[in-house]
């Protein structure tokens, strides 16, 4: 009887990905696939197989030069629009008064609303996740030259699971570069294959953690030991390439970026697609969910 | 008469490279050559011509694998030697108690004393500077993984001129990698050809500036405008390659490095050779010279 009860209880609210615990837990293998299959799309079989094994795939020239120019103009327009700057979804650096990120931008910009439904973008996400998808998060990022801060190693899924209540790693992010990514101006580093390992993190999530974590992460950080082991096993790749290139990567891929002292700023459009079969529930390791503009709590399947 | 007097005065203490001024001065062309000529050596003509134009040259496998292992063991020995750790020439990070740099290491380590006289090292420096040379500064650097700090853009000569009294840019540095330099673990970035331009910096040198500037430079920093112009004209190259590779670079080359969040630490041996015809005088822009272990004030030509 006791065994049955426990089992039932586990089924009703199973947490296959415990994290933010008081005591360290060892990294363990993920059970869900990276490429879920069942839907066709623009990704060719070899690229899809590589995505499945490495957890990411690159698409040079996803946007044309003209489109890059149009989106850069759109970003300039947004960053100087007083209403946008005053919006809570816009992250403005206190010191410089410069815009760093604008969240939920697929709702505030028609151009980007179109982009998230563009077959080059949407159909790749559907193909990888094997289902209809919706936008879990969208944002544009402006990273300045000279003093651009990087982001320490992390898995996005760890945060989305703990703080947003995303049940499983069935989400995929597309980062579209609007500026050239050199090896030396703070481009994304990834550990290919690391998406197959979940790394639980130590430490309780503080209230309103997202306000600090959007600029510098302190909770939800893997141990140096876990990072070393993953790097030794998988190595490190860097996302470089001309403006218009895109990186599609798994929600559980270990990634980070260095700082940028070069004069070359970086900006990109970042869209997270979640499977409609992976709708958010209550956060697994936070008192309250983050705001909807950071993690959409309603499933609105994208249609064209 | 007045003209003659002024002229004599200028000759007795000319400062062709004014810097650390209250008001900004525009960057200007350097008059001295990069490769001084007159001495033969191990650098082949094509590499020497490239060094002259770009301000640096790379030597893969300058040290053999066995030598790299021997020098790494020597660095480990030094970093754990209590007498070395307690020496004022050793920079220990306060937080972690880890050794970051050991200065004047060609005096404290016999192995490195031999290395600075090794023809592969010494004869390259003599060949570039066209004269006998001495060690202006030597050090070994330990840069940790995960939290390795970079160095912002700077010209070494600007500091050595202002704070040490080095009259002219007739010095050359050799950095020998003891660990692999990847594009993403904080390797040196250089602007090829930038050694031909001197960038005066704004701001008076504070007393004992070297104590802070060895970890983070605040004075002697070029303006963002100057860095942007140099980068636009010259571009940026990065020093990558396996352990044992060496970079020989001009004292006035604009260079810097990003931080290092990867688990891959970096260590290197760094030796600055100055021409015996370019002996230090009183600092050009500081109240007192830096200690001799940072900038040797006696000319002792290197002999084998």
Coordinates of C-alpha atoms in Angstrom, one line a residue:
Chain A
X1 CA 0.0 0.0 0.0
X2 CA 2.7 2.5 1.0
X3 CA 4.6 1.7 -2.1
X4 CA 1.6 2.2 -4.3
X5 CA 0.8 5.5 -2.6
X6 CA 4.3 6.8 -3.1
X7 CA 4.2 5.7 -6.7
X8 CA 0.9 7.6 -7.3
X9 CA 2.3 10.6 -5.6
X10 CA 5.4 10.5 -7.8
X11 CA 3.3 10.3 -10.9
X12 CA 1.1 13.2 -10.0
X13 CA 4.1 15.6 -9.6
X14 CA 7.2 13.8 -10.7
X15 CA 10.4 15.9 -10.9
X16 CA 12.8 14.1 -13.1
X17 CA 15.2 17.1 -12.9
X18 CA 15.7 18.0 -9.3
X19 CA 17.9 21.2 -8.9
X20 CA 18.5 24.1 -6.5
X21 CA 18.9 21.6 -3.7
X22 CA 20.6 22.2 -0.4
X23 CA 23.1 19.3 -0.9
X24 CA 24.9 18.7 -4.2
X25 CA 23.4 16.1 -6.5
X26 CA 25.5 14.3 -9.2
X27 CA 24.9 15.1 -12.9
X28 CA 22.8 12.4 -14.6
X29 CA 21.7 11.4 -18.1
X30 CA 18.6 12.9 -19.6
X31 CA 15.9 10.5 -20.7
X32 CA 14.2 12.6 -23.4
X33 CA 15.5 12.8 -26.9
X34 CA 17.1 16.0 -28.4
X35 CA 15.4 15.6 -31.8
X36 CA 11.8 14.3 -31.1
X37 CA 11.0 13.4 -34.7
X38 CA 7.7 12.9 -36.5
X39 CA 7.6 16.2 -38.4
X40 CA 9.4 17.1 -41.6
X41 CA 11.0 20.5 -42.2
X42 CA 13.8 22.4 -43.7
X43 CA 16.7 20.7 -41.8
X44 CA 18.4 18.1 -44.0
X45 CA 18.9 14.6 -42.5
X46 CA 22.7 15.0 -41.9
X47 CA 22.3 18.3 -40.1
X48 CA 19.4 16.9 -38.1
X49 CA 21.5 13.9 -37.0
X50 CA 24.4 16.2 -36.0
X51 CA 21.9 18.4 -34.1
X52 CA 20.7 15.3 -32.3
X53 CA 24.2 14.3 -31.3
X54 CA 25.7 17.7 -30.5
X55 CA 22.7 19.6 -29.3
X56 CA 23.0 22.4 -31.8
X57 CA 23.1 23.2 -35.5
X58 CA 24.3 26.3 -37.4
X59 CA 22.6 28.0 -40.4
X60 CA 24.8 30.5 -42.3
X61 CA 22.9 33.1 -44.1
X62 CA 19.6 32.3 -42.5
X63 CA 18.8 36.0 -43.0
X64 CA 19.9 37.8 -46.1
X65 CA 22.0 40.9 -46.0
X66 CA 18.9 43.1 -46.7
X67 CA 17.0 41.4 -43.9
X68 CA 19.9 41.9 -41.4
X69 CA 19.8 45.6 -42.3
X70 CA 16.1 45.7 -41.8
X71 CA 16.2 44.0 -38.4
X72 CA 19.1 46.2 -37.3
X73 CA 17.1 49.3 -38.2
X74 CA 14.2 47.8 -36.2
X75 CA 16.4 47.2 -33.2
X76 CA 17.6 50.8 -33.4
X77 CA 14.1 52.0 -33.6
X78 CA 13.1 50.0 -30.5
X79 CA 16.1 51.0 -28.5
X80 CA 15.4 54.7 -29.0
X81 CA 11.6 54.5 -28.6
X82 CA 10.7 56.2 -25.3
X83 CA 7.7 54.0 -24.6
X84 CA 9.8 50.8 -25.2
X85 CA 12.6 52.1 -23.0
X86 CA 10.1 52.8 -20.2
X87 CA 8.5 49.4 -20.5
X88 CA 9.3 46.8 -17.8
X89 CA 10.2 44.3 -20.5
X90 CA 13.1 46.5 -21.5
X91 CA 16.4 46.0 -19.5
X92 CA 18.3 49.3 -19.4
X93 CA 21.8 49.3 -17.9
X94 CA 21.8 51.7 -14.9
X95 CA 25.3 53.2 -15.4
X96 CA 25.1 53.9 -19.1
X97 CA 21.4 54.2 -19.6
X98 CA 21.8 51.9 -22.6
X99 CA 19.3 49.3 -23.6
X100 CA 20.7 45.8 -23.1
X101 CA 17.6 43.5 -23.8
X102 CA 14.0 43.8 -24.8
X103 CA 11.8 40.9 -23.8
X104 CA 8.7 39.6 -25.5
X105 CA 9.7 41.5 -28.5
X106 CA 7.6 39.3 -30.8
X107 CA 4.6 41.1 -29.3
X108 CA 6.0 44.7 -29.5
X109 CA 7.6 44.4 -33.0
X110 CA 5.6 43.4 -36.1
X111 CA 8.8 42.5 -37.9
X112 CA 9.8 40.1 -35.2
X113 CA 6.3 38.7 -34.9
X114 CA 6.6 37.8 -38.5
X115 CA 10.1 36.3 -38.0
X116 CA 9.0 33.9 -35.3
X117 CA 6.4 32.5 -37.8
X118 CA 8.9 32.5 -40.7
X119 CA 9.2 28.9 -42.0
X120 CA 13.0 29.2 -41.9
X121 CA 12.7 29.7 -38.1
X122 CA 9.4 28.1 -37.0
X123 CA 9.6 25.0 -39.1
X124 CA 13.1 24.2 -37.8
X125 CA 11.8 24.4 -34.3
X126 CA 8.8 22.2 -35.1
X127 CA 11.0 19.7 -36.8
X128 CA 13.4 19.3 -33.8
X129 CA 10.6 19.2 -31.2
X130 CA 8.3 17.0 -33.2
X131 CA 5.2 19.0 -32.4
X132 CA 3.5 22.3 -32.7
X133 CA 5.4 25.0 -30.7
X134 CA 4.8 28.3 -29.0
X135 CA 7.2 31.2 -28.0
X136 CA 8.4 30.6 -24.4
X137 CA 10.6 33.7 -24.5
X138 CA 11.7 36.2 -27.1
X139 CA 14.2 39.0 -26.8
X140 CA 16.7 41.2 -28.7
X141 CA 20.1 41.7 -27.1
X142 CA 22.4 44.6 -27.5
X143 CA 25.9 43.8 -26.3
X144 CA 28.2 46.8 -26.3
X145 CA 31.9 46.8 -27.3
X146 CA 34.7 47.6 -24.9
X147 CA 32.9 46.5 -21.8
X148 CA 30.5 43.8 -22.9
X149 CA 29.9 41.4 -20.0
X150 CA 29.7 37.6 -20.7
X151 CA 27.5 35.0 -19.1
X152 CA 28.9 32.1 -17.1
X153 CA 28.3 28.5 -18.0
X154 CA 24.7 27.4 -17.6
X155 CA 21.9 25.3 -19.0
X156 CA 18.8 27.3 -19.9
X157 CA 16.5 24.3 -19.1
X158 CA 17.9 24.2 -15.5
X159 CA 16.5 27.8 -15.0
X160 CA 13.3 27.3 -16.9
X161 CA 12.6 24.1 -15.0
X162 CA 13.4 25.5 -11.6
X163 CA 12.0 29.0 -12.0
X164 CA 9.3 28.7 -14.7
X165 CA 8.1 25.2 -14.2
X166 CA 9.0 23.8 -17.6
X167 CA 8.5 20.0 -17.1
X168 CA 10.9 18.5 -19.7
X169 CA 13.8 19.7 -21.9
X170 CA 11.6 19.8 -25.0
X171 CA 12.4 23.4 -26.0
X172 CA 14.9 24.8 -28.5
X173 CA 16.4 28.3 -28.9
X174 CA 17.3 30.1 -32.0
X175 CA 19.9 32.9 -31.8
X176 CA 20.1 35.0 -35.0
X177 CA 23.2 37.2 -35.2
X178 CA 22.7 40.7 -36.5
X179 CA 26.4 41.5 -36.2
X180 CA 29.4 39.5 -37.1
X181 CA 30.5 37.0 -34.4
X182 CA 34.3 36.8 -34.2
X183 CA 36.1 34.4 -32.0
X184 CA 37.1 37.3 -29.8
X185 CA 34.0 39.5 -29.3
X186 CA 32.2 37.4 -26.8
X187 CA 30.3 34.9 -29.0
X188 CA 28.5 32.0 -27.5
X189 CA 30.5 29.0 -26.4
X190 CA 28.8 25.6 -26.3
X191 CA 29.8 22.1 -25.1
X192 CA 28.6 19.8 -27.9
X193 CA 26.7 16.8 -26.6
X194 CA 26.3 18.3 -23.1
X195 CA 22.6 18.5 -23.6
X196 CA 22.4 14.8 -22.8
X197 CA 23.5 15.4 -19.2
X198 CA 21.5 17.3 -16.6
X199 CA 23.6 19.1 -14.0
X200 CA 21.6 19.9 -10.8
X201 CA 22.7 23.1 -9.1
X202 CA 23.1 23.8 -5.5
X203 CA 21.3 26.6 -3.6
X204 CA 17.7 27.8 -3.1
X205 CA 16.2 30.3 -5.5
X206 CA 15.8 33.7 -3.8
X207 CA 12.6 35.6 -4.3
X208 CA 12.6 37.8 -7.5
X209 CA 15.8 36.1 -8.5
X210 CA 15.2 37.0 -12.2
X211 CA 15.9 40.7 -11.6
X212 CA 19.5 40.0 -10.7
X213 CA 20.0 36.8 -12.8
X214 CA 19.2 38.6 -16.1
X215 CA 22.5 40.5 -15.7
X216 CA 24.6 38.1 -13.6
X217 CA 23.7 34.6 -12.6
X218 CA 24.7 33.4 -9.1
X219 CA 22.1 30.7 -8.3
X220 CA 21.6 28.0 -10.9
X221 CA 25.3 27.8 -11.6
X222 CA 26.9 24.4 -12.2
X223 CA 29.9 23.5 -10.0
X224 CA 33.4 23.9 -11.5
X225 CA 33.8 20.2 -11.2
X226 CA 30.7 19.5 -13.3
X227 CA 31.9 22.1 -15.9
X228 CA 35.4 20.6 -16.0
X229 CA 34.0 17.1 -16.5
X230 CA 31.6 18.1 -19.3
X231 CA 34.4 20.1 -21.0
X232 CA 36.8 17.2 -20.8
X233 CA 34.2 14.9 -22.3
X234 CA 32.7 17.1 -24.9
X235 CA 35.2 20.0 -25.6
X236 CA 34.1 23.5 -26.4
X237 CA 32.8 25.0 -29.7
X238 CA 32.3 28.6 -30.4
X239 CA 29.5 30.2 -32.5
X240 CA 31.3 32.5 -35.0
X241 CA 30.1 33.7 -38.4
X242 CA 28.8 36.7 -40.3
X243 CA 25.6 38.6 -39.4
X244 CA 22.5 36.7 -40.5
X245 CA 23.9 33.3 -39.2
X246 CA 21.7 31.4 -36.8
X247 CA 22.3 28.9 -34.1
X248 CA 19.6 26.5 -33.1
X249 CA 20.3 24.9 -29.7
X250 CA 18.8 22.5 -27.2
X251 CA 17.4 24.0 -24.0
X252 CA 19.8 21.8 -21.9
X253 CA 23.0 22.6 -23.8
X254 CA 25.7 23.8 -21.5
X255 CA 26.8 27.2 -22.8
X256 CA 28.3 30.5 -21.8
X257 CA 30.2 33.5 -23.2
X258 CA 33.2 35.6 -22.4
X259 CA 33.4 39.3 -22.1
X260 CA 34.0 41.6 -25.0
X261 CA 36.7 44.3 -24.9
X262 CA 36.8 44.8 -28.6
X263 CA 35.2 47.8 -30.2
X264 CA 32.9 45.4 -32.1
X265 CA 29.4 45.3 -30.4
X266 CA 27.1 42.3 -30.9
X267 CA 23.4 42.2 -31.2
X268 CA 21.1 39.3 -31.9
X269 CA 17.5 38.1 -31.8
X270 CA 16.8 35.3 -29.5
X271 CA 13.7 33.1 -29.6
X272 CA 12.8 30.1 -27.4
X273 CA 10.3 27.7 -28.8
X274 CA 8.6 25.2 -26.4
X275 CA 6.6 22.2 -27.4
X276 CA 2.8 22.7 -26.9
X277 CA 3.0 19.3 -25.1
X278 CA 5.5 20.7 -22.6
X279 CA 3.3 23.5 -21.1
X280 CA 4.6 25.2 -17.9
X281 CA 3.4 24.1 -14.5
X282 CA 4.2 25.6 -11.1
X283 CA 8.0 26.2 -10.8
X284 CA 9.9 23.2 -9.5
X285 CA 12.3 25.2 -7.3
X286 CA 11.0 28.7 -6.8
X287 CA 8.3 30.3 -4.7
X288 CA 6.6 32.0 -7.6
X289 CA 6.9 31.9 -11.4
X290 CA 8.8 34.6 -13.3
X291 CA 6.7 37.2 -15.2
X292 CA 5.0 36.2 -18.4
X293 CA 7.2 38.4 -20.5
X294 CA 10.2 36.3 -19.5
X295 CA 8.4 32.9 -19.6
X296 CA 5.1 32.8 -21.3
X297 CA 2.6 30.9 -19.2
X298 CA -0.1 30.5 -21.9
X299 CA 0.3 28.1 -24.8
X300 CA -0.5 29.8 -28.0
X301 CA 0.6 27.5 -30.9
X302 CA 2.3 29.5 -33.6
X303 CA 0.4 29.6 -36.9
X304 CA 1.2 31.2 -40.1
Chain B
X1 CA 69.5 82.8 -29.4
X2 CA 66.1 81.9 -27.9
X3 CA 65.5 79.4 -30.7
X4 CA 69.0 77.9 -30.1
X5 CA 68.4 77.6 -26.3
X6 CA 65.0 76.0 -26.8
X7 CA 66.6 73.6 -29.3
X8 CA 69.4 72.6 -26.9
X9 CA 66.9 72.2 -24.1
X10 CA 64.8 69.9 -26.3
X11 CA 67.8 67.8 -27.1
X12 CA 68.8 67.3 -23.5
X13 CA 65.4 65.9 -22.5
X14 CA 63.3 65.5 -25.5
X15 CA 60.0 63.6 -25.0
X16 CA 58.9 62.3 -28.4
X17 CA 56.1 60.4 -26.7
X18 CA 54.1 62.6 -24.4
X19 CA 51.4 60.8 -22.4
X20 CA 49.4 60.9 -19.1
X21 CA 48.5 64.5 -20.0
X22 CA 45.7 66.5 -18.5
X23 CA 44.2 67.2 -21.9
X24 CA 43.8 64.6 -24.6
X25 CA 46.5 64.5 -27.4
X26 CA 45.9 63.0 -30.8
X27 CA 47.6 59.7 -31.7
X28 CA 50.6 60.2 -34.0
X29 CA 53.0 58.2 -36.0
X30 CA 56.1 56.7 -34.4
X31 CA 59.4 57.6 -36.0
X32 CA 61.6 54.6 -35.0
X33 CA 61.5 51.4 -37.0
X34 CA 60.0 48.2 -35.7
X35 CA 62.9 46.0 -37.0
X36 CA 66.1 47.9 -36.5
X37 CA 68.3 45.7 -38.7
X38 CA 72.1 45.2 -38.8
X39 CA 72.2 41.8 -37.0
X40 CA 71.5 38.4 -38.4
X41 CA 69.6 35.7 -36.5
X42 CA 67.1 32.8 -36.7
X43 CA 64.2 34.8 -38.2
X44 CA 63.9 34.2 -41.9
X45 CA 63.6 37.3 -44.2
X46 CA 59.9 36.8 -44.9
X47 CA 58.9 36.4 -41.3
X48 CA 61.1 39.4 -40.4
X49 CA 59.4 41.5 -43.0
X50 CA 56.0 40.5 -41.7
X51 CA 57.1 41.3 -38.2
X52 CA 58.2 44.7 -39.4
X53 CA 54.8 45.4 -40.9
X54 CA 52.5 43.8 -38.4
X55 CA 54.5 44.3 -35.2
X56 CA 54.6 40.7 -34.2
X57 CA 55.6 37.2 -35.4
X58 CA 54.6 33.7 -34.2
X59 CA 56.9 30.7 -33.7
X60 CA 55.1 27.4 -33.4
X61 CA 57.0 24.8 -31.5
X62 CA 59.6 27.2 -30.2
X63 CA 59.8 24.8 -27.2
X64 CA 59.6 21.1 -27.6
X65 CA 56.9 19.0 -25.8
X66 CA 59.6 17.9 -23.3
X67 CA 60.7 21.4 -22.7
X68 CA 57.1 22.5 -22.1
X69 CA 56.7 19.8 -19.5
X70 CA 60.0 20.8 -17.8
X71 CA 59.0 24.5 -17.7
X72 CA 55.5 23.6 -16.4
X73 CA 57.1 21.6 -13.6
X74 CA 59.4 24.5 -12.9
X75 CA 56.3 26.8 -12.6
X76 CA 54.6 24.4 -10.3
X77 CA 57.7 24.2 -8.2
X78 CA 58.0 28.0 -8.0
X79 CA 54.2 28.5 -7.2
X80 CA 54.4 26.2 -4.2
X81 CA 57.8 27.3 -2.9
X82 CA 57.1 29.2 0.4
X83 CA 60.0 31.6 -0.1
X84 CA 58.9 32.4 -3.6
X85 CA 55.3 33.0 -2.4
X86 CA 56.5 35.3 0.3
X87 CA 58.7 37.3 -2.0
X88 CA 57.5 40.8 -3.0
X89 CA 58.2 39.8 -6.7
X90 CA 55.3 37.3 -6.5
X91 CA 51.8 38.5 -7.0
X92 CA 49.3 36.4 -5.0
X93 CA 45.6 36.9 -5.5
X94 CA 44.1 38.0 -2.2
X95 CA 40.8 36.1 -2.4
X96 CA 42.1 32.7 -3.5
X97 CA 45.7 32.9 -2.2
X98 CA 46.7 31.6 -5.7
X99 CA 50.0 32.8 -7.4
X100 CA 49.2 34.9 -10.5
X101 CA 52.6 36.2 -11.5
X102 CA 56.2 35.9 -10.5
X103 CA 58.4 38.8 -11.6
X104 CA 62.2 38.8 -12.3
X105 CA 61.9 35.1 -12.7
X106 CA 65.1 34.9 -14.8
X107 CA 66.9 35.6 -11.5
X108 CA 65.0 33.2 -9.3
X109 CA 64.9 30.3 -11.7
X110 CA 68.0 28.8 -13.3
X111 CA 65.9 27.2 -16.0
X112 CA 64.4 30.5 -17.0
X113 CA 67.8 32.2 -16.7
X114 CA 69.0 29.8 -19.4
X115 CA 65.9 30.3 -21.5
X116 CA 66.4 34.1 -21.8
X117 CA 69.9 33.3 -23.1
X118 CA 68.7 30.5 -25.4
X119 CA 69.6 31.4 -29.1
X120 CA 66.0 30.7 -30.1
X121 CA 64.8 33.5 -27.8
X122 CA 67.8 35.9 -27.4
X123 CA 68.9 35.9 -31.0
X124 CA 65.4 36.7 -32.2
X125 CA 65.3 39.7 -29.9
X126 CA 68.8 40.9 -30.9
X127 CA 67.8 40.4 -34.6
X128 CA 64.7 42.6 -34.3
X129 CA 66.3 45.3 -32.1
X130 CA 69.6 45.4 -34.1
X131 CA 71.8 45.5 -31.0
X132 CA 72.7 43.7 -27.8
X133 CA 69.8 43.5 -25.4
X134 CA 69.1 43.0 -21.7
X135 CA 66.0 41.9 -19.8
X136 CA 63.8 44.8 -19.0
X137 CA 61.2 42.5 -17.3
X138 CA 60.6 38.8 -17.0
X139 CA 57.7 37.0 -15.4
X140 CA 55.7 33.8 -15.4
X141 CA 51.9 34.1 -15.5
X142 CA 49.3 31.7 -14.1
X143 CA 45.8 32.5 -15.4
X144 CA 43.2 30.3 -13.8
X145 CA 40.2 28.8 -15.6
X146 CA 36.6 29.8 -14.8
X147 CA 37.4 33.3 -13.5
X148 CA 40.5 34.4 -15.4
X149 CA 40.5 38.2 -15.8
X150 CA 41.6 39.7 -19.0
X151 CA 43.6 42.9 -19.6
X152 CA 42.1 45.9 -21.4
X153 CA 43.7 47.3 -24.6
X154 CA 47.1 49.0 -24.0
X155 CA 50.6 49.6 -25.4
X156 CA 53.3 48.3 -23.1
X157 CA 55.6 51.0 -24.3
X158 CA 53.2 53.7 -23.1
X159 CA 53.5 52.4 -19.6
X160 CA 57.3 51.7 -19.8
X161 CA 57.9 55.2 -21.1
X162 CA 55.6 57.0 -18.6
X163 CA 56.4 55.0 -15.5
X164 CA 59.9 53.5 -16.1
X165 CA 61.6 56.1 -18.3
X166 CA 62.1 54.0 -21.4
X167 CA 63.1 56.6 -24.0
X168 CA 62.1 54.9 -27.3
X169 CA 60.0 51.9 -28.5
X170 CA 63.1 49.8 -29.0
X171 CA 62.0 46.8 -26.9
X172 CA 60.4 43.5 -27.9
X173 CA 58.5 41.0 -25.8
X174 CA 58.4 37.2 -26.1
X175 CA 55.4 35.4 -24.7
X176 CA 55.9 31.6 -24.6
X177 CA 52.7 29.6 -24.1
X178 CA 53.0 26.7 -21.6
X179 CA 49.4 25.7 -22.2
X180 CA 47.3 25.6 -25.3
X181 CA 45.8 28.9 -26.4
X182 CA 42.3 28.5 -27.8
X183 CA 40.3 31.3 -29.3
X184 CA 38.1 31.2 -26.2
X185 CA 40.3 31.0 -23.2
X186 CA 41.6 34.5 -23.0
X187 CA 44.4 34.5 -25.4
X188 CA 46.2 37.7 -26.4
X189 CA 44.5 39.9 -29.0
X190 CA 46.7 42.2 -31.1
X191 CA 46.0 44.9 -33.7
X192 CA 48.5 44.2 -36.4
X193 CA 50.4 47.3 -37.6
X194 CA 49.2 49.4 -34.6
X195 CA 52.8 49.6 -33.3
X196 CA 53.4 52.3 -35.8
X197 CA 51.0 54.7 -34.0
X198 CA 51.6 56.1 -30.5
X199 CA 48.4 56.7 -28.5
X200 CA 48.9 59.2 -25.7
X201 CA 46.7 58.6 -22.7
X202 CA 44.9 61.0 -20.5
X203 CA 45.4 61.3 -16.8
X204 CA 48.3 61.8 -14.3
X205 CA 50.0 58.7 -12.9
X206 CA 49.1 58.2 -9.2
X207 CA 51.9 57.3 -6.8
X208 CA 52.6 53.5 -6.5
X209 CA 50.4 53.0 -9.5
X210 CA 52.0 49.7 -10.4
X211 CA 50.5 48.0 -7.4
X212 CA 47.0 48.4 -8.8
X213 CA 47.9 48.4 -12.5
X214 CA 49.4 44.9 -12.4
X215 CA 45.9 43.5 -11.8
X216 CA 43.7 46.1 -13.4
X217 CA 44.8 49.1 -15.5
X218 CA 42.9 52.4 -15.1
X219 CA 45.5 55.0 -16.0
X220 CA 47.4 54.6 -19.2
X221 CA 44.3 53.5 -21.0
X222 CA 43.7 54.6 -24.6
X223 CA 40.4 56.3 -25.4
X224 CA 37.6 54.2 -26.9
X225 CA 37.8 56.5 -29.9
X226 CA 41.5 55.7 -30.4
X227 CA 40.9 51.9 -30.0
X228 CA 38.0 52.0 -32.5
X229 CA 40.1 53.9 -35.1
X230 CA 43.1 51.5 -34.7
X231 CA 40.8 48.4 -34.9
X232 CA 39.0 49.8 -38.0
X233 CA 42.4 50.4 -39.7
X234 CA 44.2 47.3 -38.6
X235 CA 41.7 44.7 -37.5
X236 CA 42.3 42.3 -34.6
X237 CA 44.3 39.0 -34.6
X238 CA 44.4 36.5 -31.8
X239 CA 47.3 34.5 -30.6
X240 CA 46.2 30.8 -30.6
X241 CA 48.2 27.7 -30.8
X242 CA 49.6 24.7 -28.9
X243 CA 51.8 24.9 -25.8
X244 CA 55.3 25.7 -26.8
X245 CA 54.3 28.4 -29.4
X246 CA 55.8 31.8 -28.9
X247 CA 54.7 35.3 -29.8
X248 CA 57.4 38.0 -30.4
X249 CA 55.8 41.4 -30.3
X250 CA 56.7 45.1 -30.4
X251 CA 56.6 47.2 -27.3
X252 CA 54.1 49.6 -28.8
X253 CA 51.7 47.0 -30.3
X254 CA 48.1 47.6 -29.1
X255 CA 47.0 44.5 -27.4
X256 CA 44.6 43.1 -24.7
X257 CA 42.8 40.0 -23.7
X258 CA 39.3 38.9 -22.7
X259 CA 38.4 37.0 -19.6
X260 CA 38.4 33.2 -19.4
X261 CA 35.4 31.3 -18.1
X262 CA 36.5 28.0 -19.6
X263 CA 38.0 25.3 -17.3
X264 CA 41.2 25.6 -19.3
X265 CA 43.8 27.6 -17.4
X266 CA 46.7 29.4 -19.2
X267 CA 50.2 29.9 -18.2
X268 CA 53.1 31.5 -20.0
X269 CA 56.6 32.8 -19.7
X270 CA 57.0 36.5 -20.6
X271 CA 60.3 38.2 -21.3
X272 CA 60.8 41.8 -22.4
X273 CA 64.1 42.6 -24.1
X274 CA 65.3 46.2 -24.3
X275 CA 68.1 47.5 -26.5
X276 CA 71.3 48.4 -24.6
X277 CA 71.1 51.6 -26.5
X278 CA 67.7 52.4 -25.0
X279 CA 68.6 52.4 -21.3
X280 CA 66.0 53.8 -18.9
X281 CA 66.1 57.4 -17.7
X282 CA 63.9 59.1 -15.2
X283 CA 60.2 58.3 -15.8
X284 CA 58.6 60.7 -18.3
X285 CA 55.2 60.8 -16.5
X286 CA 55.5 59.5 -13.0
X287 CA 57.0 60.9 -9.8
X288 CA 59.2 57.9 -9.1
X289 CA 60.3 54.8 -11.2
X290 CA 58.7 51.4 -10.5
X291 CA 60.8 48.8 -8.6
X292 CA 63.7 47.2 -10.4
X293 CA 62.0 43.8 -10.4
X294 CA 59.3 45.2 -12.7
X295 CA 61.6 47.4 -14.8
X296 CA 65.3 46.7 -14.6
X297 CA 67.2 49.9 -14.1
X298 CA 70.7 48.5 -14.9
X299 CA 71.8 47.5 -18.3
X300 CA 73.4 44.0 -18.2
X301 CA 73.8 42.8 -21.8
X302 CA 72.8 39.2 -22.1
X303 CA 75.7 36.9 -23.0
X304 CA 75.9 33.2 -23.5

